[in-house]
Short mmCIF file of C-alpha atoms in Angstrom, two decimals:
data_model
loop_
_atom_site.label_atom_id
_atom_site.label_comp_id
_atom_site.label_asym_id
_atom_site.label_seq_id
_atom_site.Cartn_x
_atom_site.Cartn_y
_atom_site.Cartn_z
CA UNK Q 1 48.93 113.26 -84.98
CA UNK Q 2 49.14 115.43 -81.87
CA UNK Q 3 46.66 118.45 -82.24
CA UNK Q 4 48.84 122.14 -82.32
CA UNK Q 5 47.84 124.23 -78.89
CA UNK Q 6 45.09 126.49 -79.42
CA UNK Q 7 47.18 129.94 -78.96
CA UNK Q 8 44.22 131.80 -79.53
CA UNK Q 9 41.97 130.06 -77.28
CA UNK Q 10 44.65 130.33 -74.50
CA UNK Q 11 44.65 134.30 -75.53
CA UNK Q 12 41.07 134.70 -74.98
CA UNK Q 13 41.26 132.50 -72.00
CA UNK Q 14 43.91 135.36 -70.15
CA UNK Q 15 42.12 138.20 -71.23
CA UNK Q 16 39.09 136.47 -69.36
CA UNK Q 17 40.51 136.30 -66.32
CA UNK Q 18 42.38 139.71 -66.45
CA UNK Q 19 39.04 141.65 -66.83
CA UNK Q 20 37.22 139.23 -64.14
CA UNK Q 21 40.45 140.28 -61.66
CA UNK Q 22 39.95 143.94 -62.90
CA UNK Q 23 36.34 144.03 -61.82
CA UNK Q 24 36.68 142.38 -58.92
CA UNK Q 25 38.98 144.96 -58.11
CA UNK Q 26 36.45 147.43 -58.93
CA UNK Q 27 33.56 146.21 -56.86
CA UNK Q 28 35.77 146.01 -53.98
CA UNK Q 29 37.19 149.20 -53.84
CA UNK Q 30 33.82 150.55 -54.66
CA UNK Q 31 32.05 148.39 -51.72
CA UNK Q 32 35.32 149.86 -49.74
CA UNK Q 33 34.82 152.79 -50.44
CA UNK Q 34 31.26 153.00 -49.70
CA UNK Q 35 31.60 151.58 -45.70
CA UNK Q 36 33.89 155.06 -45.44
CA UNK Q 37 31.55 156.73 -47.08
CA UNK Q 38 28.88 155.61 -44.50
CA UNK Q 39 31.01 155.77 -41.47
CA UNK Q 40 32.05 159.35 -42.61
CA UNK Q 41 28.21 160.13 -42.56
CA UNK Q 42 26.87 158.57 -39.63
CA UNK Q 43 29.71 158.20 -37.21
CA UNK Q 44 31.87 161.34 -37.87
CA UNK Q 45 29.35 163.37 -39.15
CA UNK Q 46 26.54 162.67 -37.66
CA UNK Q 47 23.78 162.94 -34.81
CA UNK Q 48 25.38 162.72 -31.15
CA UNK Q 49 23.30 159.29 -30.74
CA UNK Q 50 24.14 158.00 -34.45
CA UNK Q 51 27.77 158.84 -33.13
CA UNK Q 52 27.35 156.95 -29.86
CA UNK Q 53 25.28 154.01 -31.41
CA UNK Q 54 28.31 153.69 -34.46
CA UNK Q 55 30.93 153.84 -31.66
CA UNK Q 56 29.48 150.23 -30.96
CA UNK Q 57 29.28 148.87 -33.94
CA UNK Q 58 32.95 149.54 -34.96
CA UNK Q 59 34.10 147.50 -32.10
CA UNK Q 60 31.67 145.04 -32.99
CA UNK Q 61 33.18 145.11 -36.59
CA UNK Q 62 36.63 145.12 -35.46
CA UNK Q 63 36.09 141.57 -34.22
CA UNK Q 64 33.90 140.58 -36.82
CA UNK Q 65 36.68 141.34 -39.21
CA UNK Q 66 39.28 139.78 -37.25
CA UNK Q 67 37.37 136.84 -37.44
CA UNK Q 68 36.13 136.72 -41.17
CA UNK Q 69 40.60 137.09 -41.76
CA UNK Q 70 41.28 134.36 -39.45
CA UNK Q 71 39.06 132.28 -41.26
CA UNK Q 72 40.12 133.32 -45.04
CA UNK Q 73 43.56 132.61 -43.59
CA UNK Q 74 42.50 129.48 -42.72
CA UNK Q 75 41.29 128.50 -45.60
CA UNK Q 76 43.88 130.01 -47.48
CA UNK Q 77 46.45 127.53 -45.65
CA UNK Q 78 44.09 124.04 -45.65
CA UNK Q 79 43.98 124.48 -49.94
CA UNK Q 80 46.93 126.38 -50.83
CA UNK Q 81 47.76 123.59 -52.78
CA UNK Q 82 44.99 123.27 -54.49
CA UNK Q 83 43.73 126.20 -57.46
CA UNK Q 84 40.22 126.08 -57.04
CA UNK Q 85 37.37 128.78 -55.91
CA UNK Q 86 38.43 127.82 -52.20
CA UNK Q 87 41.60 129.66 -52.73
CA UNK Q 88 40.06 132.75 -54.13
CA UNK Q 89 37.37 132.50 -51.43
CA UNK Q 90 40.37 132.86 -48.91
CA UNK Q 91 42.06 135.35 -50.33
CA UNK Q 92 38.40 137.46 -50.43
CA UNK Q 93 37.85 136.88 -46.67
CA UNK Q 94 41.08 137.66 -45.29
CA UNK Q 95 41.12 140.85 -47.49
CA UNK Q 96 37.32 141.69 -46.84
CA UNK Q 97 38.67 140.89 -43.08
CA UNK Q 98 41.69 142.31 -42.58
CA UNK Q 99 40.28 145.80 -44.18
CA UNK Q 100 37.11 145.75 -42.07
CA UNK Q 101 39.08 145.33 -38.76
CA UNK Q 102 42.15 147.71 -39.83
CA UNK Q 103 39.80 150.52 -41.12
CA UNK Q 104 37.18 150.55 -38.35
CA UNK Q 105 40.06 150.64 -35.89
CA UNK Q 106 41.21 153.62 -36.92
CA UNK Q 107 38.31 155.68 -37.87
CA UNK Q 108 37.03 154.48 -34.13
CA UNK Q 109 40.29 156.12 -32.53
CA UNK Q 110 41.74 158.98 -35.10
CA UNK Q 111 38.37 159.87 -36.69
CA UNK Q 112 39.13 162.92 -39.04
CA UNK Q 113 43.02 161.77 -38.86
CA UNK Q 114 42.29 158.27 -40.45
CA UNK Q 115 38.94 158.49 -42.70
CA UNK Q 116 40.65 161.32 -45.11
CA UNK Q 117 43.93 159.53 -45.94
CA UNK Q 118 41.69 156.04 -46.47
CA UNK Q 119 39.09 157.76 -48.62
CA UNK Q 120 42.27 158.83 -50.62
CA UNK Q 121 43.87 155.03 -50.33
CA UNK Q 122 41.59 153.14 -51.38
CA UNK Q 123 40.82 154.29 -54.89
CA UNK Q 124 44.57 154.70 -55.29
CA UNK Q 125 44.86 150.82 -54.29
CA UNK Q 126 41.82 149.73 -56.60
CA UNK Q 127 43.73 151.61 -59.60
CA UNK Q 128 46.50 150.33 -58.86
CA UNK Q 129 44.91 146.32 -58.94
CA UNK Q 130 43.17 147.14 -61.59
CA UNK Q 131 46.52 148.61 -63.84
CA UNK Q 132 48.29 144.52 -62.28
CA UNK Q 133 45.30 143.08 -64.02
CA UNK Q 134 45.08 144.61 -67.13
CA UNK Q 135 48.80 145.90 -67.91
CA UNK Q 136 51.96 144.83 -68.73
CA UNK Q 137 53.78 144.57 -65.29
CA UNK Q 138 56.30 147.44 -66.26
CA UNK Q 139 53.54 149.44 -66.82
CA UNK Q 140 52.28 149.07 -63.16
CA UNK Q 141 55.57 149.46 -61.62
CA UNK Q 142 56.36 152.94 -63.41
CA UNK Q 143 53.02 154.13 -62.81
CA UNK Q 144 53.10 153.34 -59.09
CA UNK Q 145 56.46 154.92 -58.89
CA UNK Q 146 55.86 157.86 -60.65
CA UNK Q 147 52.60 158.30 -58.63
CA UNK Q 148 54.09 157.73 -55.46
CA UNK Q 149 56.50 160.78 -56.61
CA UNK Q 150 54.08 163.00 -57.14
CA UNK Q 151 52.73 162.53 -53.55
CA UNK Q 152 56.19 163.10 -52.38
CA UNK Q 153 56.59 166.12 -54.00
CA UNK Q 154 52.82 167.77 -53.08
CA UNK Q 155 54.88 166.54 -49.66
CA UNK Q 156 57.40 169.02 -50.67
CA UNK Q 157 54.96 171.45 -51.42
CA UNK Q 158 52.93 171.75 -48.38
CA UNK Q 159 55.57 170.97 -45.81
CA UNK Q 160 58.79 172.57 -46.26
CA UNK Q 161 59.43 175.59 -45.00
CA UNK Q 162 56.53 175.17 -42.16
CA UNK Q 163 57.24 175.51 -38.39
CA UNK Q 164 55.44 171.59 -37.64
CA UNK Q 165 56.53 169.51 -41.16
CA UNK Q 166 59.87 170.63 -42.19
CA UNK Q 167 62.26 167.89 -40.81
CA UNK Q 168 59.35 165.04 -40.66
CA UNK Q 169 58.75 165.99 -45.22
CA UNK Q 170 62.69 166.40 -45.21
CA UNK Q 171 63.86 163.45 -43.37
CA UNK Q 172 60.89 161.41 -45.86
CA UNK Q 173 61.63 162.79 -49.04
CA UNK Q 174 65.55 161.77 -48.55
CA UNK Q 175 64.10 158.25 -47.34
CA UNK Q 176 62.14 157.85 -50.89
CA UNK Q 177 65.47 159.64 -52.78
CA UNK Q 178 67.33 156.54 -51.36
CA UNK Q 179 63.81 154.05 -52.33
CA UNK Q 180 64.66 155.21 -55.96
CA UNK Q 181 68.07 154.89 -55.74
CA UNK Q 182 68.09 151.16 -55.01
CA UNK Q 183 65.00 150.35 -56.94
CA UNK Q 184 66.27 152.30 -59.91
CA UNK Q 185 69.73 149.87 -59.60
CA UNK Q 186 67.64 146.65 -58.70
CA UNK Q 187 65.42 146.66 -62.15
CA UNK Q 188 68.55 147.69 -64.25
CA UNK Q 189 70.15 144.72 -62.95
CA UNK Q 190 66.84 142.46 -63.63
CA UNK Q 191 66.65 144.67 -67.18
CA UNK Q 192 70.38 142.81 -68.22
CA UNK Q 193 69.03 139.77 -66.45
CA UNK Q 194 65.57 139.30 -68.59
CA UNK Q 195 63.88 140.24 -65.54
CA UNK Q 196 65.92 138.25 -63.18
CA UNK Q 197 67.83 139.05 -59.85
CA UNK Q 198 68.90 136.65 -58.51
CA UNK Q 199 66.31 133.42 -57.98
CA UNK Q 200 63.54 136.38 -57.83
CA UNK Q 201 61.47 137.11 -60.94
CA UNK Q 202 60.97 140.79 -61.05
CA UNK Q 203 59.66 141.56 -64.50
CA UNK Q 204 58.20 139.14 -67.14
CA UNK Q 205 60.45 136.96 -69.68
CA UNK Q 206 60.81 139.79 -72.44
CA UNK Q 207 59.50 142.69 -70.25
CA UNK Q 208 61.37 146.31 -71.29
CA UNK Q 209 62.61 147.38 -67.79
CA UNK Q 210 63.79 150.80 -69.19
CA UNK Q 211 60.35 152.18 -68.32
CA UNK Q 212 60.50 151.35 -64.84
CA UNK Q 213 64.51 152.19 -64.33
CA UNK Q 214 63.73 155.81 -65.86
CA UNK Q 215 60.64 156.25 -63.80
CA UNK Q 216 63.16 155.92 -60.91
CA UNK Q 217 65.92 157.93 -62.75
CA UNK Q 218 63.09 160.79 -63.01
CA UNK Q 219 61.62 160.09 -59.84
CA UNK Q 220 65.29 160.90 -58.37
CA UNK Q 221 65.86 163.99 -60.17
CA UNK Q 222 62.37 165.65 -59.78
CA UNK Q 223 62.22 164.90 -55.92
CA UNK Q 224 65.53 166.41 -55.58
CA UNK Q 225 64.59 169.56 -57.28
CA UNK Q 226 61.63 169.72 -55.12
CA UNK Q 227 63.77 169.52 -52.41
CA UNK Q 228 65.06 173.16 -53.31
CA UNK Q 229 62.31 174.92 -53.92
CA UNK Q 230 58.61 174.09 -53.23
CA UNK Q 231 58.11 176.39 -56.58
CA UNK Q 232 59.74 173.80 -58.35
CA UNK Q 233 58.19 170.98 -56.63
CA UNK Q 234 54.94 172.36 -58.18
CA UNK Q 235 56.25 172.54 -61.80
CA UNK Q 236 57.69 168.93 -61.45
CA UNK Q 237 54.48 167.74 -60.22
CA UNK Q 238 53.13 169.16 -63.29
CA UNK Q 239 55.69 167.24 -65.46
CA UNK Q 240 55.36 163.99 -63.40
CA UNK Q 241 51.87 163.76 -64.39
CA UNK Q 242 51.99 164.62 -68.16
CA UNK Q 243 54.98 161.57 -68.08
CA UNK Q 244 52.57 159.48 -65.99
CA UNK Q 245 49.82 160.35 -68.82
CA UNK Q 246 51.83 160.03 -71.66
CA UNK Q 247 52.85 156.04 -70.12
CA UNK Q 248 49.16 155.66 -69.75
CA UNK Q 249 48.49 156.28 -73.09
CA UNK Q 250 51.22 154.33 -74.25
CA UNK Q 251 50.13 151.15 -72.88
CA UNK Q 252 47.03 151.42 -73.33
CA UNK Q 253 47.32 151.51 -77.19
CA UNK Q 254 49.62 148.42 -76.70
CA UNK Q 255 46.80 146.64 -75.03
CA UNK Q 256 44.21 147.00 -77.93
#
C-alpha cells in the first residue's frame, strides 16, 4: 500500500529553506553594508594618505570583483542543470562579484554622489529579499510598489518647484504614473488568469492579486496628487506608509 505524502514534513521542509534564504539575505546585506561603511570611513572620510592608499585598493577590487562574477557565472552555466550547492555557490560569487566591482566603481569616481544613495539601497534590497523569502509573493510586490511610491513622492517633495529638479522629478514621476498604469492592468489580467499572462507566471496558483492591482490603483492616485502640490505629496506619503504598515501587519499574522 503506497505510503500518503508527508504534507507536514514537506511544510517544515519550505519553511526551512525560506528562513535559511532570509538570513542569507541578512548577512549579505549586513556584510554589504559594512564594506560602505568602511569605504565611507577610510576613503571618503578619511586621512589624505588613507584616501590615497584606498584609491588603490578600489581599483584593485574592481578587478577582483570582476573576476570572482566571471567565475560565479561560470559556474552558474557548467551546473545549471544540476540543483546542488554548486549552483548556490554561483549565484553567491557572481552577486558577491558583481556588487564588489559595481560599488567600488562608483564610490572610486562619484564619492559623496554614489556612497549615500547605496548606503540607502542596500538595506532597501536586503528587505526586500528578505519579504521574497518569507512572504506570500503578493505581499512583496505591493510592498515594493507602494515603497517605491513613497520615494517618488519625497521626489515630489523636494524637487518640484526648484530652479535644478523641476522637469528631471516631473518628467520621472509621469514615467512611474505610466509604470503603474501598465503594471496595475498586467496583474488584473494575471488576477482573472490565476496568476497567468500569457505563458508567464506572475503570481502563485491561488495568489489574491487585488493587493497588488490596488497598490498600483493607489500608487496612481497618490503620485498624481503629489504632482499638484508638494503639501499634498507630504500627506500622501503619510498615508502610503500607514497602507504599507497596515499590509505588513496583515501578512504577517497570515504567516504565523
Amino acid at each position: 500500500m503506497a505510503q500518503k505524502p508527508n504534507k507536514k514534513g514537506n511544510a517544515r521542509a519550505q519553511k526551512a529553506d525560506s528562513v535559511n534564504s532570509a538570513v542569507k539575505f541578512l548577512l549579505a546585506g549586513c556584510l554589504a553594508e559594512a564594506y560602505l561603511l568602511v569605504l565611507r570611513k577610510y576613503f571618503i572620510n578619511g586621512k589624505l594618505e588613507q584616501v590615497v592608499q584606498w584609491d588603490g585598493y578600489l581599483q584593485i577590487i574592481v578587478y577582483a570583483g570582476l573576476i570572482i562574477a566571471a567565475a560565479g557565472l561560470a559556474l552558474r552555466l557548467v551546473f545549471r542543470k544540476e540543483k546542488s550547492w554548486k549552483q548556490s555557490a554561483g549565484w553567491t560569487l557572481l552577486g558577491a562579484g558583481a556588487f564588489l566591482a559595481v560599488a567600488s566603481w562608483l564610490v572610486r569616481n562619484y564619492v559623496y554622489t554614489a556612497i549615500t544613495p547605496l548606503c540607502i539601497i542596500v538595506p532597501v534590497v536586503m528587505l526586500l529579499g528578505i519579504l521574497w523569502s518569507l512572504y506570500d509573493r503578493e505581499c512583496v510586490y505591493s510592498l515594493s510598489v507602494l515603497g517605491v511610491t513613497v520615494l517618488v513622492l519625497w521626489l515630489c517633495r523636494k524637487g518640484l518647484g526648484t530652479v535644478v529638479w523641476n522637469t528631471k522629478v516631473l518628467i520621472a514621476a509621469v514615467l512611474y504614473l505610466a509604470v503603474m498604469a501598465v503594471a496595475g492592468v498586467l496583474f488584473w489580467k494575471a488576477g482573472k488568469a490565476d496568476g497567468m499572462l500569457g505563458n508567464v507566471r506572475m503570481l502563485p496558483k491561488g495568489a489574491d492579486a487585488m493587493p497588488v492591482y490596488a497598490s498600483c490603483v493607489l500608487s496612481l492616485a497618490a503620485v498624481a496628487v503629489g504632482l499638484v502640490s508638494t503639501t499634498a505629496a507630504y500627506y500622501a506619503i503619510w498615508a502610503v506608509c500607514l497602507v504599507i504598515f497596515a499590509l505588513a501587519v496583515y501578512y504577517t499574522v497570515r504567516q504565523l
